[in-house]
């Protein structure tokens, strides 16, 4: 049955988006009115004729009927760019659960007046050899920012100012001062534009391998034949995936199409961006979180006006309103930052597929450790899979040692460094080579394990570890099971049954104690409060100002540290003990990617994996860099447990000021779902888990309860979500709120 009422917004800008107006859909227009369509409506007290956009449909009138006006006409000129964005917002709202307003705010840039931004380029004025000399001089005088610019310009004749500012941390005043000294000149866009694609010519092209050529040809030819698909490039870092993206985008531009390239913010490095600038010159724009709302809005405007062909950025770059989108690239598609943490909790990979379908564009996913989702779909033929097995050049895969920490304890070693790791660090210090030590920060969740035998305290009903609570209990966050925290290991009786807490600071201290002469840099949430500090630490390490880098999130694509020949993963299984069905996948990814940081240059690398569970399949396969072996075991587990991607899972999070009320609401909602599932056949296969307290049961005095619904069919879960949404709307919840999360990345 067609909807009776439509919500219309008159002007698409954020201020007004907050105020939709409900109109009656007249009989003769029924079916022609849907989200994204432009309509003409009588507006205001004078009933002026206005154009607006339909953003939502309803069967229920929000106001008395005599107060509602009727839509006058539908604009039949097709869907505009804004209309397309509204359609995406509507899809987000339906698919992931949120208000339409929240969905629109996700998709539409904030409209803001801004003086036109100038795109500037920086060109060198003296020959590279002289620049190098000047750079050395600056370095000696500790003018490091100037030195960075001069080194960069010695390599590249022309560079965009935004790249120097964003990625080399150079202020405009530094550039101006260098200009005064006669080393470079700064020019604005109009000049930047004319010598067509200036940077383009200076690029030394690699000769593509047959594998690369073949992939590009197939993808582009599918596209030309009107049959665009979704493709997964599975290849280790350095196997040439970026060259493939560049090749595809190049052909898209020749066809007059545009490209969106998603790269996690942490991997948007100078080197990676430079490759795009060199290939596509001023037709590229980079989005990142340091841009102001006004700058983002300006970027969107440029995209819509056809002034740029390629946008590179994190998740939100997906909503760039290109008029003729040809391809969306999602690099490092397994990264959890592709999932939005606020409503609508959309996943960029799935949303990219949807947006591409609306534009008849193709989607290219790339990863060294594909998400289970992507590989599963590739295996089922939904995505086309390309395996890029070898690395370019001579760099070889590193030697890997897996160290059993239980044995270390038996041998009396209480240090956070195993004897092997200690020995290898010492060796690197002597050889003046560098070491990266990786600690998985996410493992703080309070799991309890036995240091003597490795036994982890687990729930008897679920395959998850129990969390230690301050009240002396161990609790399962999936089913609510709890038991008293014991002092001795139930397996071997040892008294080393301990919660795990080891931070990067402790590691740093231990390093100073055991290797007093080593120069250590630490990178974690504390030392990287600002974007600059993050870049600073990395460039200091790249400049070999330290021997050892300790950190939590250093698995950085694009940063090549050729002098790093040792990577230590201090507690590889920390992430295994999260009460989370993705724990194995996350561990495999972390260990594989961390190991991949060793030996990227000429020198061979070594990797030490320290773990209490050396026999765990995610560690065993990661040590061998064996993705497929890992996948087969992991998918068997997911299949057996009906976890995504084998089935779909909806998490419903209830936040509440009053703990009992939250719990009660959770029970009423699950009862409603149970009742529905009992009577309708398609729903019968749904599986309900909970309600239970969330693993963080209270944040800011708000209590959190959670339950999960699993089903093979995503649309069934969408229907259940819709049902719950209207159920909550009818109850007019006051001190409670409900959030939905489909196929959650983290369980609650
Ligand atoms: P990935 O994106 O998989 O990490 P890249 O495309 O960045 O891989 O390639 C890694 C390195 O190998 C880059 O320096 C790139 O220029 C080089 N490279 C890629 N393909 C080729 C090729 N066909 N011939 C020579 N060098 C190549
Ligand atoms: Zn034990
Ligand atoms: Zn349980």
PDB file of C-alpha atoms and ligand atoms in Angstrom, residues 459 461-462 464 476 478-481, ligand 3:
ATOM      1  CA  UNK A 459      31.800 -18.716  29.970  1.00  0.00           C
ATOM      2  CA  UNK A 461      27.699 -21.413  27.646  1.00  0.00           C
ATOM      3  CA  UNK A 462      29.453 -19.213  25.111  1.00  0.00           C
ATOM      4  CA  UNK A 464      33.885 -15.955  25.017  1.00  0.00           C
ATOM      5  CA  UNK A 476      29.764 -13.203  30.483  1.00  0.00           C
ATOM      6  CA  UNK A 478      26.713 -12.498  25.933  1.00  0.00           C
ATOM      7  CA  UNK A 479      24.411 -14.475  28.212  1.00  0.00           C
ATOM      8  CA  UNK A 480      24.733 -12.892  31.632  1.00  0.00           C
ATOM      9  CA  UNK A 481      26.355 -15.932  33.267  1.00  0.00           C
TER      10      UNK A 481
HETATM   11 ZN1  LIG B   3      27.818 -16.840  28.212  1.00  0.00          ZN
END
